[in-house]
């Protein structure tokens, strides 16, 4: 890897910064390559989640009543809060990228910390929701009971959900399978992202980004916004199915 | 057979003291390398290893099928053997075969760059491949897997109790190796071309690898999620594909074939790139209809995403979508035919010579045409219903994958061996190997077309006695084929030490990779070339040579 | 180095924080809107409205937070290619599921 770098025949704009890799002709080329590569990686992520969205579309059309009933067991308050939290974290990350671009180290550190905190808040709320599902026997495979949909109990102060026939009630397991697969995969991406956030925070505090070598932050920003976009679709698809019924 | 091997610069050629092989020493300089050429060699060694494992399994299959009874091994062992043969050959050999070895080595050089855009990700890709490969071997040793390479649900989720989870994870990981290779290629081809190297000056090898890379990047993740859902279904019992919970097992096949049909183009497209280079070089002509061949690669990549359901015509999908997918399948035949016709026109009035790569390329053209045309039989939903799940389909995809892709791979390995190692392979014995491979191949797989037409189903250890004659033919042919594949590994290893020194450009080919020393320097080019000539411009090469002679003389 | 900086500032458009604030506010408002819309009785249009709002929000994120509005044609094409392949997967799979109920010829 540390093969002798060849002196470039001619360099169009003076000296090269130390962080330019030897096989790139110019810094612009290195930057473009990095963000293009990141976008291609995000395409693979689109297709990765795409498989689950296809499954969702098929089963939602087949088992619509089960999807409505399953969706109504989710807390709209927690879901909306989480959406707000994630959008805000996307905003703080965008600000982090801006601070890095304009070489504001303090602002960058603050933005990264805020993003990290908001990410943790998201996962905290998510785990409260998961725990609730576990208590209610709504975890497919491990701990599942469709009877709550056949004989729904009225929450205090609310009308009971309409009961489902037994076969449709059992299909709520498909809804919850997709719910856990999609939100779980999303949460996994969040956890990976937070690991990277911690790494960037340490680097930022050490001043590693002060010299303008911020490709990592910019590309991480793209990743974090992508995770946000996935949630932007998951939220209405999972939480907001016919709330009026 | 005439030859252009003995050219002036060959007799005086020396292996250059400083090259990518001698630049650094020690095992760590290989395991931690960022050099695309060294990673290509690492990949070459690994895929050869897995090829021989897959080949040994194929040998066991053919031995079992020598007799009508299931006597060499029990039926369930046979299931494991053919499953592992498919998994190893497809995911660990065919998918990375040309892109990860020759593509890795040549694409940066062909576009005039010093390395791929992301050398570390390239190395990571090899490590992921090795982890995936070792996990697959581990699954095989600890009991195997018997779902076939397709992991079809609900068989894989409910009815078998073999190492589906381990193998699924292994393929998931190996899939990322392929994604990273493709990603690296796309960025490199878009962003790292040398000054003057426009898209239509790129060699067709680059175009076809570019098309395959698009498929790797966009297709593989769908396979990944399908396998993740199978693993989750087996381990914790979620119900996405489980019919008892309301899931649809066919949905798995939709997702699986959304990748796995384009995957056959991931396998064949880079091979087509090799053939374009070889045919042009050994007929001393520019590839006929360059832009048609270039765009046909991209067209195959795009159409490849529209046809996957033809693997599912008898599985219970709707008749109406069968009709649509059957028609769309015919579309893919068009760009493939464009390629074959253009290669044929390239040969027309060319100065053809018959070196080993050219023999393999001729083998490719013939066998791929048969494989492709029988694919049209299978894409037509009417004949598909009769022929699918028989040996006809086995013969069809072996004609494309082995007769097509493996021939192309061997053509490429022989063609670029002087560039990879700096030494020539022995010409006569390798010509013999090419001919033996061709004969053995036809003996092995042509009888299988007949068996399929007669109705012998695939995936069974035993068969009715009336099929035995053709099966004996097939097994006998497999023995010849085995010899055909063993010969190259022997004489290629021999040539590493005893082969003639190749010189920079033994074939007098026009690509940028032939204008630098062999083996190349670690940094490929001393200075980044400025490209003014078109691809396959043999007159430009002549002028270059004259200029060099006058300068030196 | 100064020459290099000039070069890169030409290449790269730095989006001002004002726009980020504006977009974040729009996203939060849209979230409120989509929750409110789900309580209205719109029949099949509930799903359409929810998806339309989600697509709008995602476009805002892609265009501004992810800088695609200011990026090269290649990047725009890349995003388009991802969208196209995703729609191929969904659309062509659904072609089977929708027409299964139509029975045989």
Coordinates of N, CA, C and O in Angstrom, one line a residue, chain A residues 1-4 6-9 21-25 29-30 32-38 40-41 43-45 47-52 54-56 58-59 62-63 140-142 170-171 173-174 177-178 180-181 185, chain B residues 18 23-24 32-34 114-120 123 172 176 179-180 183 186-187 190-193 217-218 221-222 224-225 228-229 232 236-241 245-248 251 255 258 522-523 526-528:
Chain A
X1 N 0.8 -1.2 0.0 CA 0.0 0.0 0.0 C 0.9 1.3 0.0 O 0.5 2.3 -0.6
X2 N 2.0 1.2 0.7 CA 2.8 2.3 0.7 C 3.9 2.2 -0.3 O 5.1 2.2 -0.1
X3 N 3.5 1.9 -1.5 CA 4.4 1.7 -2.6 C 4.9 3.1 -3.0 O 4.2 4.1 -2.7
X4 N 6.1 3.2 -3.5 CA 6.6 4.5 -3.8 C 5.7 5.3 -4.7 O 5.4 4.9 -5.8
X6 N 4.7 7.8 -7.4 CA 5.5 8.3 -8.6 C 5.2 9.8 -8.7 O 4.1 10.3 -8.6
X7 N 6.3 10.5 -8.9 CA 6.1 12.0 -9.1 C 5.3 12.2 -10.4 O 5.5 11.6 -11.4
X8 N 4.2 12.9 -10.2 CA 3.3 13.2 -11.3 C 4.0 14.0 -12.4 O 4.8 14.9 -12.1
X9 N 3.7 13.7 -13.6 CA 4.4 14.4 -14.7 C 4.1 15.9 -14.6 O 5.0 16.7 -14.7
X21 N -4.7 10.4 -2.2 CA -4.1 9.1 -2.5 C -3.3 9.1 -3.8 O -3.6 9.8 -4.7
X22 N -2.2 8.3 -3.8 CA -1.3 8.4 -4.9 C -1.9 8.1 -6.3 O -1.4 8.5 -7.3
X23 N -3.0 7.3 -6.3 CA -3.4 6.8 -7.6 C -4.5 7.8 -8.2 O -5.0 7.6 -9.3
X24 N -4.8 8.9 -7.5 CA -5.6 9.9 -8.1 C -4.8 11.0 -8.7 O -3.8 11.4 -8.1
X25 N -5.3 11.6 -9.8 CA -4.5 12.6 -10.4 C -4.7 14.0 -9.7 O -3.8 14.7 -9.5
X29 N -10.7 14.7 -8.4 CA -11.0 13.4 -8.8 C -11.3 12.4 -7.6 O -12.2 11.6 -7.6
X30 N -10.4 12.6 -6.6 CA -10.6 11.8 -5.4 C -11.9 12.0 -4.8 O -12.6 11.1 -4.4
X32 N -14.7 13.3 -6.1 CA -15.8 12.9 -6.9 C -16.0 11.3 -6.8 O -17.1 10.8 -6.7
X33 N -14.8 10.7 -6.9 CA -14.9 9.2 -6.8 C -15.5 8.7 -5.5 O -16.3 7.8 -5.5
X34 N -15.1 9.4 -4.4 CA -15.6 8.9 -3.1 C -17.1 9.1 -3.0 O -17.8 8.2 -2.6
X35 N -17.6 10.3 -3.4 CA -19.0 10.5 -3.3 C -19.8 9.6 -4.3 O -20.9 9.1 -4.0
X36 N -19.3 9.4 -5.5 CA -19.9 8.5 -6.4 C -20.0 7.1 -5.9 O -21.0 6.4 -6.0
X37 N -18.8 6.7 -5.3 CA -18.8 5.3 -4.7 C -19.9 5.2 -3.6 O -20.6 4.2 -3.5
X38 N -20.0 6.2 -2.8 CA -21.0 6.2 -1.7 C -22.4 6.1 -2.3 O -23.2 5.3 -1.8
X40 N -23.3 4.8 -5.1 CA -23.5 3.4 -5.6 C -23.8 2.5 -4.5 O -24.6 1.6 -4.6
X41 N -23.1 2.7 -3.3 CA -23.4 1.8 -2.2 C -24.8 2.1 -1.7 O -25.5 1.1 -1.4
X43 N -27.3 2.8 -3.6 CA -28.1 2.1 -4.5 C -28.3 0.7 -4.1 O -29.4 0.1 -4.1
X44 N -27.2 0.0 -3.6 CA -27.4 -1.3 -3.1 C -28.3 -1.4 -1.9 O -29.1 -2.3 -1.7
X45 N -28.2 -0.3 -1.1 CA -29.1 -0.2 0.1 C -30.6 -0.1 -0.4 O -31.5 -0.7 0.2
X47 N -31.9 -1.3 -3.0 CA -32.4 -2.6 -3.5 C -32.5 -3.5 -2.3 O -33.4 -4.4 -2.3
X48 N -31.6 -3.4 -1.3 CA -31.7 -4.3 -0.1 C -33.0 -4.1 0.6 O -33.8 -5.0 0.9
X49 N -33.4 -2.8 0.9 CA -34.7 -2.5 1.5 C -35.8 -2.8 0.5 O -36.9 -3.1 0.9
X50 N -35.5 -2.6 -0.8 CA -36.5 -2.8 -1.9 C -37.2 -4.2 -1.8 O -38.4 -4.3 -2.0
X51 N -36.4 -5.2 -1.5 CA -37.0 -6.5 -1.4 C -38.0 -6.6 -0.3 O -39.1 -7.2 -0.5
X52 N -37.8 -5.9 0.8 CA -38.8 -5.9 1.9 C -40.0 -5.1 1.5 O -41.1 -5.4 1.9
X54 N -41.2 -4.7 -1.4 CA -42.0 -5.5 -2.3 C -42.9 -6.5 -1.5 O -44.1 -6.6 -1.7
X55 N -42.2 -7.2 -0.5 CA -43.0 -8.1 0.3 C -44.1 -7.4 1.0 O -45.3 -7.9 1.0
X56 N -43.8 -6.2 1.5 CA -44.8 -5.4 2.2 C -46.0 -5.1 1.3 O -47.2 -5.3 1.7
X58 N -47.1 -6.7 -1.4 CA -47.8 -7.9 -1.7 C -48.8 -8.3 -0.5 O -50.0 -8.4 -0.7
X59 N -48.2 -8.3 0.7 CA -49.0 -8.8 1.8 C -50.0 -7.8 2.3 O -51.1 -8.1 2.8
X62 N -52.9 -8.4 0.2 CA -53.6 -9.7 0.5 C -54.3 -9.6 1.8 O -55.4 -10.1 1.9
X63 N -53.7 -9.1 2.8 CA -54.2 -9.2 4.2 C -54.5 -7.8 4.8 O -54.0 -7.5 5.8
X140 N -43.3 -12.2 16.1 CA -43.5 -13.4 15.3 C -42.5 -14.4 15.6 O -41.3 -14.1 15.8
X141 N -42.9 -15.7 15.6 CA -42.0 -16.8 15.7 C -41.7 -17.0 17.2 O -42.0 -18.1 17.8
X142 N -41.1 -16.0 17.9 CA -40.6 -16.3 19.2 C -41.7 -16.2 20.2 O -41.8 -17.0 21.1
X170 N -54.6 -14.5 12.3 CA -53.3 -15.1 12.3 C -52.4 -14.5 11.3 O -51.2 -14.5 11.5
X171 N -52.9 -13.8 10.3 CA -52.1 -13.2 9.3 C -51.4 -11.9 9.8 O -50.6 -11.3 9.1
X173 N -49.4 -12.0 11.9 CA -48.0 -12.4 12.1 C -47.2 -12.0 10.9 O -46.0 -11.7 11.1
X174 N -47.8 -12.0 9.7 CA -47.0 -11.5 8.5 C -46.7 -10.0 8.7 O -45.6 -9.6 8.4
X177 N -44.0 -9.7 11.2 CA -42.8 -10.2 10.6 C -42.1 -9.1 9.8 O -40.9 -8.8 10.0
X178 N -42.9 -8.4 9.0 CA -42.4 -7.3 8.2 C -42.0 -6.2 9.0 O -41.0 -5.5 8.8
X180 N -40.9 -6.2 12.1 CA -39.7 -6.4 12.8 C -38.5 -6.5 11.8 O -37.4 -6.0 12.0
X181 N -38.8 -7.1 10.6 CA -37.7 -7.2 9.6 C -37.3 -5.8 9.2 O -36.1 -5.5 9.1
X185 N -33.9 -4.0 10.5 CA -32.9 -3.8 9.6 C -32.5 -2.3 9.6 O -31.3 -1.9 9.5
Chain B
X18 N 12.2 -4.6 -11.9 CA 11.2 -4.0 -11.0 C 9.8 -4.2 -11.6 O 9.6 -3.7 -12.7
X23 N 8.1 -6.0 -6.4 CA 8.2 -4.7 -5.8 C 8.4 -4.9 -4.3 O 9.1 -4.1 -3.6
X24 N 7.6 -5.8 -3.7 CA 7.7 -6.0 -2.2 C 7.7 -7.5 -2.0 O 7.2 -8.3 -2.8
X32 N -1.8 -7.7 2.7 CA -2.2 -6.3 3.0 C -2.0 -5.4 1.8 O -2.0 -4.2 1.9
X33 N -2.0 -6.0 0.6 CA -1.7 -5.1 -0.5 C -2.9 -4.3 -0.9 O -4.0 -4.6 -0.6
X34 N -2.6 -3.2 -1.6 CA -3.7 -2.4 -2.2 C -3.6 -2.4 -3.7 O -4.4 -1.8 -4.3
X114 N -3.8 4.4 -12.3 CA -2.7 3.7 -11.6 C -3.3 2.6 -10.7 O -2.6 1.7 -10.2
X115 N -4.6 2.7 -10.4 CA -5.2 1.6 -9.5 C -6.7 1.8 -9.6 O -7.2 2.8 -10.3
X116 N -7.4 0.9 -9.0 CA -8.9 1.1 -8.9 C -9.1 2.2 -8.0 O -8.3 2.6 -7.2
X117 N -10.4 2.8 -8.0 CA -10.6 4.0 -7.2 C -10.5 3.7 -5.7 O -10.0 4.5 -5.0
X118 N -10.9 2.5 -5.3 CA -10.8 2.2 -3.8 C -10.0 0.9 -3.6 O -10.6 -0.2 -3.5
X119 N -8.7 1.1 -3.5 CA -7.8 -0.1 -3.3 C -8.2 -0.9 -2.0 O -8.2 -2.1 -2.0
X120 N -8.5 -0.2 -0.9 CA -8.7 -0.9 0.3 C -10.0 -1.7 0.2 O -10.2 -2.8 0.7
X123 N -9.4 -4.8 -1.6 CA -8.8 -5.9 -0.7 C -9.9 -6.5 0.2 O -10.0 -7.7 0.4
X172 N -24.4 -14.6 1.5 CA -24.6 -13.2 1.8 C -23.3 -12.4 1.9 O -23.1 -11.4 1.2
X176 N -21.4 -9.6 -0.9 CA -20.8 -8.2 -0.7 C -19.5 -8.1 -1.4 O -19.1 -7.0 -1.8
X179 N -20.4 -7.1 -4.8 CA -20.9 -5.7 -4.8 C -19.7 -4.8 -4.8 O -19.7 -3.8 -5.6
X180 N -18.8 -5.0 -3.9 CA -17.6 -4.1 -3.8 C -16.8 -4.1 -5.1 O -16.3 -3.1 -5.5
X183 N -18.8 -2.0 -7.6 CA -18.8 -0.6 -7.2 C -17.5 0.0 -7.6 O -17.4 1.1 -8.2
X186 N -17.3 0.5 -11.5 CA -18.1 1.6 -12.0 C -17.4 2.9 -11.7 O -17.3 3.8 -12.6
X187 N -17.0 3.1 -10.5 CA -16.3 4.4 -10.2 C -15.1 4.6 -11.0 O -14.8 5.7 -11.5
X190 N -15.9 5.4 -14.6 CA -16.4 6.7 -14.8 C -15.4 7.8 -14.5 O -15.4 8.8 -15.2
X191 N -14.6 7.7 -13.4 CA -13.9 8.8 -12.9 C -12.4 8.8 -13.1 O -11.7 9.8 -12.9
X192 N -11.8 7.6 -13.5 CA -10.4 7.5 -13.5 C -9.8 7.3 -14.9 O -8.7 6.9 -15.1
X193 N -10.6 7.6 -16.0 CA -10.0 7.4 -17.3 C -8.9 8.4 -17.6 O -9.0 9.6 -17.2
X217 N -24.1 -4.4 -8.6 CA -24.4 -3.4 -7.6 C -25.9 -3.4 -7.4 O -26.4 -3.3 -6.2
X218 N -26.7 -3.5 -8.4 CA -28.2 -3.4 -8.3 C -28.9 -4.7 -8.0 O -30.0 -4.7 -7.4
X221 N -27.9 -7.0 -3.8 CA -28.6 -6.8 -2.5 C -29.9 -7.4 -2.4 O -30.4 -7.8 -1.3
X222 N -30.6 -7.7 -3.5 CA -31.9 -8.3 -3.4 C -31.8 -9.8 -3.0 O -32.5 -10.3 -2.2
X224 N -29.3 -10.7 -1.2 CA -28.9 -10.6 0.2 C -30.1 -10.6 1.1 O -30.2 -11.3 2.1
X225 N -31.1 -9.7 0.8 CA -32.3 -9.6 1.7 C -33.1 -10.9 1.6 O -33.6 -11.3 2.7
X228 N -31.3 -13.2 3.9 CA -31.5 -12.8 5.3 C -32.9 -13.2 5.8 O -33.0 -13.8 6.9
X229 N -33.9 -13.1 5.0 CA -35.2 -13.4 5.4 C -35.4 -14.9 5.6 O -36.0 -15.4 6.5
X232 N -33.7 -15.7 8.9 CA -34.5 -15.2 10.0 C -35.7 -16.2 10.2 O -36.1 -16.5 11.3
X236 N -35.5 -17.6 13.9 CA -36.5 -17.2 14.9 C -38.0 -17.4 14.4 O -38.9 -17.1 15.1
X237 N -38.1 -17.8 13.1 CA -39.5 -18.1 12.7 C -40.4 -17.0 12.3 O -41.6 -17.0 12.5
X238 N -39.8 -15.9 11.7 CA -40.7 -14.9 11.2 C -41.4 -15.5 10.0 O -41.0 -16.5 9.4
X239 N -42.5 -14.9 9.5 CA -43.3 -15.6 8.5 C -43.5 -14.9 7.2 O -44.6 -14.8 6.6
X240 N -42.4 -14.4 6.6 CA -42.5 -13.7 5.3 C -42.7 -14.7 4.2 O -43.5 -14.4 3.3
X241 N -42.1 -15.9 4.2 CA -42.3 -16.8 3.1 C -43.0 -18.1 3.6 O -43.1 -19.0 2.8
X245 N -48.2 -19.4 7.8 CA -48.5 -18.1 8.5 C -49.1 -17.1 7.5 O -49.3 -16.0 7.9
X246 N -49.2 -17.5 6.3 CA -49.8 -16.6 5.3 C -48.8 -16.0 4.3 O -49.2 -15.2 3.5
X247 N -47.5 -16.4 4.5 CA -46.5 -15.9 3.6 C -46.6 -16.6 2.2 O -47.3 -17.6 2.1
X248 N -45.9 -16.1 1.2 CA -46.0 -16.7 -0.1 C -44.6 -17.2 -0.4 O -43.6 -16.4 -0.6
X251 N -42.8 -15.7 -3.3 CA -42.1 -14.3 -3.2 C -40.6 -14.5 -3.1 O -39.8 -13.7 -3.6
X255 N -37.7 -12.7 -5.5 CA -36.6 -12.0 -5.0 C -35.3 -12.7 -5.4 O -34.3 -12.1 -5.9
X258 N -34.7 -12.3 -9.1 CA -34.4 -11.0 -9.5 C -32.9 -10.7 -9.5 O -32.4 -10.0 -10.3
X522 N 4.2 -1.6 -10.3 CA 3.1 -1.5 -9.3 C 2.2 -0.3 -9.7 O 1.0 -0.4 -9.5
X523 N 2.8 0.8 -10.2 CA 2.0 2.0 -10.5 C 1.5 2.0 -11.9 O 1.0 3.0 -12.4
X526 N 4.4 4.9 -15.9 CA 5.4 5.8 -15.4 C 4.8 7.2 -15.4 O 4.9 8.0 -14.5
X527 N 4.2 7.5 -16.6 CA 3.4 8.7 -16.6 C 2.0 8.4 -17.2 O 2.0 7.5 -18.1
X528 N 1.0 9.1 -16.8 CA -0.3 8.7 -17.2 C -0.4 9.0 -18.8 O 0.0 10.1 -19.2

